[in-house]
Coordinates of C-alpha atoms and ligand atoms in Angstrom, one line a residue:
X1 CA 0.0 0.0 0.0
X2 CA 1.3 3.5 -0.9
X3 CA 0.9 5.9 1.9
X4 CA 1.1 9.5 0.7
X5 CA 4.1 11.6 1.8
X6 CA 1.9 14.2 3.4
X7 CA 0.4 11.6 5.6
X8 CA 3.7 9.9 6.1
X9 CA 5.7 13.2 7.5
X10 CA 2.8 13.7 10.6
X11 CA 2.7 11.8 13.8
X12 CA -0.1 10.5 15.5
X13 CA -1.8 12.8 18.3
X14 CA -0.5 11.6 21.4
X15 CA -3.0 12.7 23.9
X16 CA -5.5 10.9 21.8
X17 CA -3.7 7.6 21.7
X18 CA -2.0 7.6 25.6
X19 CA -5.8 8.2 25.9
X20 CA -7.1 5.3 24.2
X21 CA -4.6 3.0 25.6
X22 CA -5.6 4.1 29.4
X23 CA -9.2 3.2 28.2
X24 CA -8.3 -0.1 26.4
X25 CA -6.2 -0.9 30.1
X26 CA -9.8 0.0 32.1
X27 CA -11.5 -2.0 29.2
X28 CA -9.2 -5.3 30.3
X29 CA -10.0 -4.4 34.1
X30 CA -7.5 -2.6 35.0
X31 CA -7.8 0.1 37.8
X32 CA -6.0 2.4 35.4
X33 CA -6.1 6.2 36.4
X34 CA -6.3 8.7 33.4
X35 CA -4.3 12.4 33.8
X36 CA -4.4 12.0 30.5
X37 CA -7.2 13.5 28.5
X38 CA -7.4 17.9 28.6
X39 CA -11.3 17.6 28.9
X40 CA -13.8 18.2 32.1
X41 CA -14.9 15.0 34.1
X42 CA -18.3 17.4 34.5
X43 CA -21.5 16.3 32.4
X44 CA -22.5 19.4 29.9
X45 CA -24.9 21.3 31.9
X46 CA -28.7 20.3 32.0
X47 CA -30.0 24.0 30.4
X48 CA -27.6 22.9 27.0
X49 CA -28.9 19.3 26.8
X50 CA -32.4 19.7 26.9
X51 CA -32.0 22.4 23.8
X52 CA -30.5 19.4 21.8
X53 CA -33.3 17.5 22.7
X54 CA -35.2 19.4 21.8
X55 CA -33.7 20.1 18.9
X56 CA -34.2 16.8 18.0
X57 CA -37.8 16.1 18.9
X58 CA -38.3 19.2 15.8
X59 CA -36.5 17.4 13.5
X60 CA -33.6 19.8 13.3
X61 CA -32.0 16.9 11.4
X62 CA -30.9 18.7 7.7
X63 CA -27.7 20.0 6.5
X64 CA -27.2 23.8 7.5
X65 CA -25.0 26.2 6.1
X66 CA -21.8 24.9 5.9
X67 CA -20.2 27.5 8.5
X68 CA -22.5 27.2 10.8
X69 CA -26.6 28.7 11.9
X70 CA -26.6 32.3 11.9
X71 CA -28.3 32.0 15.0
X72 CA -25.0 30.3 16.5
X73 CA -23.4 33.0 14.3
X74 CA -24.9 35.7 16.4
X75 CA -24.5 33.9 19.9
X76 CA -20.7 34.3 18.8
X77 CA -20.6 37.8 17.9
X78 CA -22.4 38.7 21.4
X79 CA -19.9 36.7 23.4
X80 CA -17.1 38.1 21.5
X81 CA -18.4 41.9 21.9
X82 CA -19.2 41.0 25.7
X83 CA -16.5 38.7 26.9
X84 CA -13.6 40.1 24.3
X85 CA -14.8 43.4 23.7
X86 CA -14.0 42.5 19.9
X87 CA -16.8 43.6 17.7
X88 CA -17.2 41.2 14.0
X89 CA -19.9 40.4 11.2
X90 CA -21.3 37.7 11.1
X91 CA -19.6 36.9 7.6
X92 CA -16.6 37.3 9.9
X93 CA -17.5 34.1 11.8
X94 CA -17.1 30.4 10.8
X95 CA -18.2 27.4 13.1
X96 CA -16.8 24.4 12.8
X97 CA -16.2 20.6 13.8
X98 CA -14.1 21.7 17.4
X99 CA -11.9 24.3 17.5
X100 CA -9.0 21.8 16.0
X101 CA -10.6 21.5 12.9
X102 CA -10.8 25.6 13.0
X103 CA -7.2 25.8 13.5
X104 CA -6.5 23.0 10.6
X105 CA -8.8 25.0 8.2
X106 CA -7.1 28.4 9.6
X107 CA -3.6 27.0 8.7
X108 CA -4.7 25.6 5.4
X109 CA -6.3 28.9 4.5
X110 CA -3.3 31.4 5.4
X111 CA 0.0 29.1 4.5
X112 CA 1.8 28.2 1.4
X113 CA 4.4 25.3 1.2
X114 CA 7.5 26.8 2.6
X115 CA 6.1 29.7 4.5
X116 CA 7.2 29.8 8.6
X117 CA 5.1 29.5 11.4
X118 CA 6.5 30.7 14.7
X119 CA 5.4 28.3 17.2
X120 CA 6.2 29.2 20.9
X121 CA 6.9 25.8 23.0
X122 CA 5.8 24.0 25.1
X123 CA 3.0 23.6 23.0
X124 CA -0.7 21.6 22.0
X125 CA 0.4 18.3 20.3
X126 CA -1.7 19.3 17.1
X127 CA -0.4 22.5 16.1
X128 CA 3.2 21.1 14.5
X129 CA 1.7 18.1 12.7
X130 CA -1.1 20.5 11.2
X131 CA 1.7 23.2 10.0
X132 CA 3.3 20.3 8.6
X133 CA 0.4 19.1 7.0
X134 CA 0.0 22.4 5.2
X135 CA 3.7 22.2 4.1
X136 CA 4.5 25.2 5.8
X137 CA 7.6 24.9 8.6
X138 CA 7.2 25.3 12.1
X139 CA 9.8 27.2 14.1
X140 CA 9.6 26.6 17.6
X141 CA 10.2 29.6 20.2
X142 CA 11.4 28.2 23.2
X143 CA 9.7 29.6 26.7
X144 CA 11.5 28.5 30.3
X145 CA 9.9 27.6 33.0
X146 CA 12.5 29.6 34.8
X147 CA 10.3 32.5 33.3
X148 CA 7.1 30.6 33.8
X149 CA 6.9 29.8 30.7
X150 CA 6.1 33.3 29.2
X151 CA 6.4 34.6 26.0
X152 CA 8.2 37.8 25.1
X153 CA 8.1 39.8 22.4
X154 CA 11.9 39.8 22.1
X155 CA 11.8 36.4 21.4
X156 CA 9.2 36.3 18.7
X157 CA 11.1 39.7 16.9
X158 CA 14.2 37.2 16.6
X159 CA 12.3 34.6 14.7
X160 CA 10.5 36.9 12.1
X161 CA 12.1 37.3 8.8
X162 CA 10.9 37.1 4.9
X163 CA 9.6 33.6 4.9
X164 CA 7.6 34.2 8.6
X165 CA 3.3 34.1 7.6
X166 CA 2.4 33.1 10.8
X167 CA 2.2 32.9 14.6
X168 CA 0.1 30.5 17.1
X169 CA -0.7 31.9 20.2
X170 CA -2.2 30.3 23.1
X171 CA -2.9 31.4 25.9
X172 CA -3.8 30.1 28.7
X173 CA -1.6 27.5 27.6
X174 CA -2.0 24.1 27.1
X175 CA 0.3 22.3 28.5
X176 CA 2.5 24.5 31.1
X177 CA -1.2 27.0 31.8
X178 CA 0.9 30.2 31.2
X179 CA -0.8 33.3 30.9
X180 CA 0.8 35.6 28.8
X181 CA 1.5 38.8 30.2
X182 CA -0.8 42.0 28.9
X183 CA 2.1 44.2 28.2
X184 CA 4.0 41.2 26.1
X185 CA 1.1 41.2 23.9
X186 CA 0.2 44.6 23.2
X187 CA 4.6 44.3 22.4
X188 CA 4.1 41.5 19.9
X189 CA 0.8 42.8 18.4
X190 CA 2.9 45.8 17.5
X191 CA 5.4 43.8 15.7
X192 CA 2.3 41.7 13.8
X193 CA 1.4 44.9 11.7
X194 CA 5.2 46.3 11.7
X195 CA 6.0 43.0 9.5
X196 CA 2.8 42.0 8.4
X197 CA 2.2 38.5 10.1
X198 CA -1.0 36.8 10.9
X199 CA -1.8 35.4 14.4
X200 CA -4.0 32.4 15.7
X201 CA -4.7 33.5 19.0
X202 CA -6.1 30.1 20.7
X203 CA -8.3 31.4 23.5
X204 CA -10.0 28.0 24.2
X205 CA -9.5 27.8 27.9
X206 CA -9.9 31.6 28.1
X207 CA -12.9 31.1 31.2
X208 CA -10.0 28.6 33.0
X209 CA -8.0 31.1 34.9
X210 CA -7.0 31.1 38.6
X211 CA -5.8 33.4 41.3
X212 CA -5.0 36.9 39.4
X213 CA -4.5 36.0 35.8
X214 CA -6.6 38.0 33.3
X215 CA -6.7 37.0 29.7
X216 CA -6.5 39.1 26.8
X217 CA -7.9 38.6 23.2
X218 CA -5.3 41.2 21.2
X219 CA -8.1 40.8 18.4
X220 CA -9.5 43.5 20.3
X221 CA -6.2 46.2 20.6
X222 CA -8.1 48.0 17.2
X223 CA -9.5 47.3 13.9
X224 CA -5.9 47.0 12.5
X225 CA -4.4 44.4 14.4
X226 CA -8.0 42.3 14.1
X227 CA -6.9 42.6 10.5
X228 CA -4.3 40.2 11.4
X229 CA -5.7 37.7 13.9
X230 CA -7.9 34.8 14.0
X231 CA -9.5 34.1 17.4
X232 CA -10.5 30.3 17.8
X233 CA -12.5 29.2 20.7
X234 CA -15.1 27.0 21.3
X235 CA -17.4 25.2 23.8
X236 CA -15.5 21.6 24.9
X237 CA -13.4 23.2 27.6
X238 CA -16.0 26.3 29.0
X239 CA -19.1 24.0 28.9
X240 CA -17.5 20.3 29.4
X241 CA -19.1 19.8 25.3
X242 CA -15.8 17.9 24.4
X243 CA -18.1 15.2 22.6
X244 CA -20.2 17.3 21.1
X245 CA -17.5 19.2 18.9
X246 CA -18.4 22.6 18.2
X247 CA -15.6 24.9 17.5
X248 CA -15.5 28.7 16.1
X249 CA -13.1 31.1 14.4
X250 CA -13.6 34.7 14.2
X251 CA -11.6 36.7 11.6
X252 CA -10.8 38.5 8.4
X253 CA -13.6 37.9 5.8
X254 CA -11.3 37.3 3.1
X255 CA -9.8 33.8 5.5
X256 CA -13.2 33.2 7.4
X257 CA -14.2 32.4 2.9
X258 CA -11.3 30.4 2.4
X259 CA -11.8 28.4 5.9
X260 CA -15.2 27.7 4.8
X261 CA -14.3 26.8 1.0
X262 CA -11.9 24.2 2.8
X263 CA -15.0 22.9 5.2
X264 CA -17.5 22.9 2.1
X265 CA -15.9 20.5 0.6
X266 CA -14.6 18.2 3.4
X267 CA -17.0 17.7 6.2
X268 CA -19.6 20.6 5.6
X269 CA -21.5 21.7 8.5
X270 CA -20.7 20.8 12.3
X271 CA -23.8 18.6 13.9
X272 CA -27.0 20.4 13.2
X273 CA -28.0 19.4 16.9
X274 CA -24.8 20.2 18.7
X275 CA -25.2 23.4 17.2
X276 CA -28.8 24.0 18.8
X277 CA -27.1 23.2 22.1
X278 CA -24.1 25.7 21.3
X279 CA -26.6 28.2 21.2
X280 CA -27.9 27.9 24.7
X281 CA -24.5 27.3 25.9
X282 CA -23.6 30.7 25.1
X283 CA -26.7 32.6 25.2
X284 CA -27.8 30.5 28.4
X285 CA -26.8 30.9 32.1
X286 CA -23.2 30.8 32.5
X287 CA -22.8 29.4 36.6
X288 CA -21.6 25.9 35.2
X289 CA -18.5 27.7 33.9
X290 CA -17.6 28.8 37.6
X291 CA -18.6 26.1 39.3
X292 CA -16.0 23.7 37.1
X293 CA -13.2 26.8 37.7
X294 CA -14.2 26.6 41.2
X295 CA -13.4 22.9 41.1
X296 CA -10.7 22.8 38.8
X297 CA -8.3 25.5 41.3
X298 CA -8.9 23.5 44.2
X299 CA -7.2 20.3 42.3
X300 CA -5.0 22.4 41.0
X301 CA -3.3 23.4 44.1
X302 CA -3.2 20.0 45.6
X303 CA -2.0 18.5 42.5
X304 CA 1.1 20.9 42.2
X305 CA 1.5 20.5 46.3
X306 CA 1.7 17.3 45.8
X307 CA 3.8 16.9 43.0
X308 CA 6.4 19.4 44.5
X309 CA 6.6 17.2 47.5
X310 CA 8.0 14.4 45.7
X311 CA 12.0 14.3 45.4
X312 CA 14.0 15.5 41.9
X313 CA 10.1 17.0 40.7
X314 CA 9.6 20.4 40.2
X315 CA 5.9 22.4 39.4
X316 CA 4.9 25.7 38.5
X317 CA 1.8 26.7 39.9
X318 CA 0.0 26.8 36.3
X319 CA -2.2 30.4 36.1
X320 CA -4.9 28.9 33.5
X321 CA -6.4 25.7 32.1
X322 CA -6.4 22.7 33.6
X323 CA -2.6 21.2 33.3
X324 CA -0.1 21.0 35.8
X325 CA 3.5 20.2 33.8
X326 CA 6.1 19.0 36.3
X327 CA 9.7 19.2 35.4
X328 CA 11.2 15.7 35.8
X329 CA 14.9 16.1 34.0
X330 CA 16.3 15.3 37.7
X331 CA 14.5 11.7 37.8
X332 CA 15.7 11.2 33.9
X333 CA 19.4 12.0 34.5
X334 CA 19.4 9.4 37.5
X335 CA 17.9 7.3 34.7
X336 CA 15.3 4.8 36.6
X337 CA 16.1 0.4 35.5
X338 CA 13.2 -0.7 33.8
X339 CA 13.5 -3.7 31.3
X340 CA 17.3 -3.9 31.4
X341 CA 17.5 -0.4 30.2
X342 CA 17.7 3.3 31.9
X343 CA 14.7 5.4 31.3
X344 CA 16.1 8.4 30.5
X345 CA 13.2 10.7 28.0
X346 CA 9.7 11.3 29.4
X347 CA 8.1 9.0 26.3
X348 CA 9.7 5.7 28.0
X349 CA 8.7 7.4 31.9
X350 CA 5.4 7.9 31.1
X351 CA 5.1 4.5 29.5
X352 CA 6.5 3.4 32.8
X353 CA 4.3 5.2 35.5
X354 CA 1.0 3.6 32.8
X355 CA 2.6 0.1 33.0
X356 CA 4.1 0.1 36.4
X357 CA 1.4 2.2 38.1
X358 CA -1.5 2.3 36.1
X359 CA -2.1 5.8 35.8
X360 CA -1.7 7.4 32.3
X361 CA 0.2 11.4 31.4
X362 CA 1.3 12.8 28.0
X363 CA 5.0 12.7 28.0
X364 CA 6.6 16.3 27.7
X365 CA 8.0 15.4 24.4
X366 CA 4.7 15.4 22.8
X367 CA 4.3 18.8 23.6
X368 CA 8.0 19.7 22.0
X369 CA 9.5 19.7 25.6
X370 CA 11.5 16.8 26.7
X371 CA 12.1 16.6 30.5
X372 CA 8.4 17.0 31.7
X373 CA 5.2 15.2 31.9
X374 CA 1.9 16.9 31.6
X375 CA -0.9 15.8 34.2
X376 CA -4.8 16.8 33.7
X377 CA -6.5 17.8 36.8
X378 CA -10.0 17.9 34.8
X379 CA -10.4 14.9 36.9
X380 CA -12.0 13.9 40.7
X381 CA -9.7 14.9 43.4
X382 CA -10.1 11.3 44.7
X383 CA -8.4 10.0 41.6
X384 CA -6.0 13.1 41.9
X385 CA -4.7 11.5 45.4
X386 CA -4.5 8.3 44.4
X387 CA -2.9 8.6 41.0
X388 CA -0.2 11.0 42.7
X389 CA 0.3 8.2 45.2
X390 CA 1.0 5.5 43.0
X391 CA 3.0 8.1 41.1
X392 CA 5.2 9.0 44.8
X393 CA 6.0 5.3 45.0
X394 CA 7.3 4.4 42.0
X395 CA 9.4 7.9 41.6
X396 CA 10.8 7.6 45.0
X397 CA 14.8 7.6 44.7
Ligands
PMP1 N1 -6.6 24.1 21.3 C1 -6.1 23.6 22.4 C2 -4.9 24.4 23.0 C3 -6.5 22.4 23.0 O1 -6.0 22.0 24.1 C4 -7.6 21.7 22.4 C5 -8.0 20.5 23.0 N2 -9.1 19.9 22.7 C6 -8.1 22.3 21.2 C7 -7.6 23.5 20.7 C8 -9.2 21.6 20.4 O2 -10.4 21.6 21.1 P1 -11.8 21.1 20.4 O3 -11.4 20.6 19.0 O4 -12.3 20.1 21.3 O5 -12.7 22.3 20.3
LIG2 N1 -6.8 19.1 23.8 C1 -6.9 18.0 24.7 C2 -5.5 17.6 25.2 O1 -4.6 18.3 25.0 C3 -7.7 16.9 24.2 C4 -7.1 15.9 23.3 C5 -6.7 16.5 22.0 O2 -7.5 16.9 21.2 O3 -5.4 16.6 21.8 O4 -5.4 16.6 25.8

């Protein structure tokens, strides 16, 4: 069989597949717990699922425009005037199957084989095999946790130069939960226009933040820069709708056409009925969204206490989402036996910890950062102990 280059040259996600195996391990009876997956453990809230069924007791059951209801349309344009203070048409607006398949259409749409996409790491597993998909070259901007993992405008300025189209953005970050600072932005938006670059500002987990962090959409620093930037959100992560995938971009008419040209003619429109519910989950009460934060900050600071306690680990205290990414290069350098060999990358530790103590992470390298592991706390605070004490026992020196 003849496998096309294209497909040959992208890796499989790795969330997705450390996910599946934790499930296949549950499947075969194993008390396997999952730190896995980035989505809520909460149910999507009662107001949302009663408007899909509703939806489809009418028979909302057709096709619909490709990009989306215009009644979603406008729920979008409302948040994004309220929430972002960023003000679009709705021929501005594009809906789509999740917020990944916005950000594959997105990077399809703007880059040509050859063109640059600065990439600040750590980052989501999907954005490098999508630029790579597209032909187009992703050149990673490293971030220290030393620094928290921020992003300065310094560093992106380095990067830029003839070939550079593009930039990815995302904060809060997925994995490290860095919040970019407000002042860093407003720095890099400025050098967006100077050298006419586009930007993907990734604002999915833009409700998740804790303590003092405040997130800011630069789509809304003036009609210029929203020229230049595509904001992608969505409902899986705000409204625990990871199944239901129902994603948005908001952007440049001229891109928002070629997303949906791209989505026209490979899955058309997103699920008429998770659309109905996407409605209501914006226009409807918004409580769920706190209560989940609520939840999600208490796990957060035991699972980073926690993990700080054990020897050789070190944590940040992430400021958004719902990651905590401890630094392990300590317990790689002493290199732990396993198998008659040394594990000495996070791929063959966190292969360990799932086979030696049942509980499943993405490995940092997955996320272009060897030397950590990423944890999800979107899970019970029972399974947070125990998984950190099964992970305590087979990490101690
Ligand atoms: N962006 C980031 C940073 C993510 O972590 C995810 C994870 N699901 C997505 C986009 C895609 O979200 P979805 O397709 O579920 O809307
Ligand atoms: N975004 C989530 C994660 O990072 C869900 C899985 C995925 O789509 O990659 O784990």
């Amino acid at each position: 069989m003849t496998i096309s280059e294209r497909v040959k040259n992208i890796n499989p996600s790795q969330t997705l597949a450390i996910t599946a195996q934790a499930l296949k391990m549950k499947r075969e009876g194993k008390k396997v717990i999952s730190f896995a997956a980035g989505e809520p453990d909460f149910g999507t809230p009662e107001n949302i699922r009663e408007k899909a069924i509703s939806a489809i007791r009418e028979g909302f059951s057709h096709y619909t425009a490709s990009s989306g209801i215009i009644e979603l349309k406008e729920a979008i344009l409302e948040k994004l005037k309220k929430d972002n203070e960023i003000e679009y048409k709705t021929s501005e607006i594009i809906v789509s199957t999740g917020a990944k398949q916005c950000l594959f259409n997105t990077i399809l749409t703007i880059c040509n084989p050859g063109d640059e996409v600065l990439l600040p790491t750590p980052c989501w597993v999907s954005y490098t095999e999508q630029i790579k998909f597209a032909g187009a070259v992703p050149i990673f901007i490293n971030t220290y946790q030393k620094e928290g993992f921020k992003l300065f405008a310094a560093q992106v300025k380095e990067k830029i130069n003839s070939r550079t189209k593009l930039l990815i953005l995302n904060s809060p970050n997925n994995p490290t939960g860095a919040v970019y600072e407000q002042e860093e932005l407003k720095k890099i938006a400025l050098l967006l226009l100077k050298y006419n670059i586009y930007c993907i500002c990734d604002e999915i987990y833009e409700k998740l933040v804790y303590d003092d962090a405040k997130h800011l959409s630069i789509a809304s620093l003036g009609d210029e820069m929203k020229g230049k930037i595509i904001t992608i959100n969505g409902v899986s992560k705000s409204y625990a709708m990871t199944g239901w995938r129902i994603g948005y971009a908001a952007g440049p008419e001229e891109i928002i056409k070629g997303m949906s040209k791209i989505q026209g003619h490979s899955t058309s429109n997103p699920n008429s009925i998770a659309q109905k519910a996407s409605v209501e989950a914006l226009n409807g009460k918004q409580d769920a969204i706190e209560e989940m934060r609520k939840a999600f900050d208490e796990r957060r600071k035991y699972m980073v206490e926690r993990l700080n306690e054990i020897e050789e680990i070190s944590c940040l205290i992430p400021a958004g989402a719902f990651y905590a990414f401890p630094n392990v290069s300590k317990i790689l350098e002493r290199g732990i036996e396993y198998n008659g060999k040394k594990i000495n990358n996070s791929f063959d530790l966190s292969n360990f910890i799932l086979k030696e103590a049942e509980v499943a992470l993405i490995p940092g390298s997955a996320f272009e950062a060897e030397g950590y592991l990423r944890l999800s706390y979107a899970t019970s605070l029972e399974d947070i102990k125990e998984g950190l004490d099964r992970i305590e026992k087979i990490l101690k020196y």
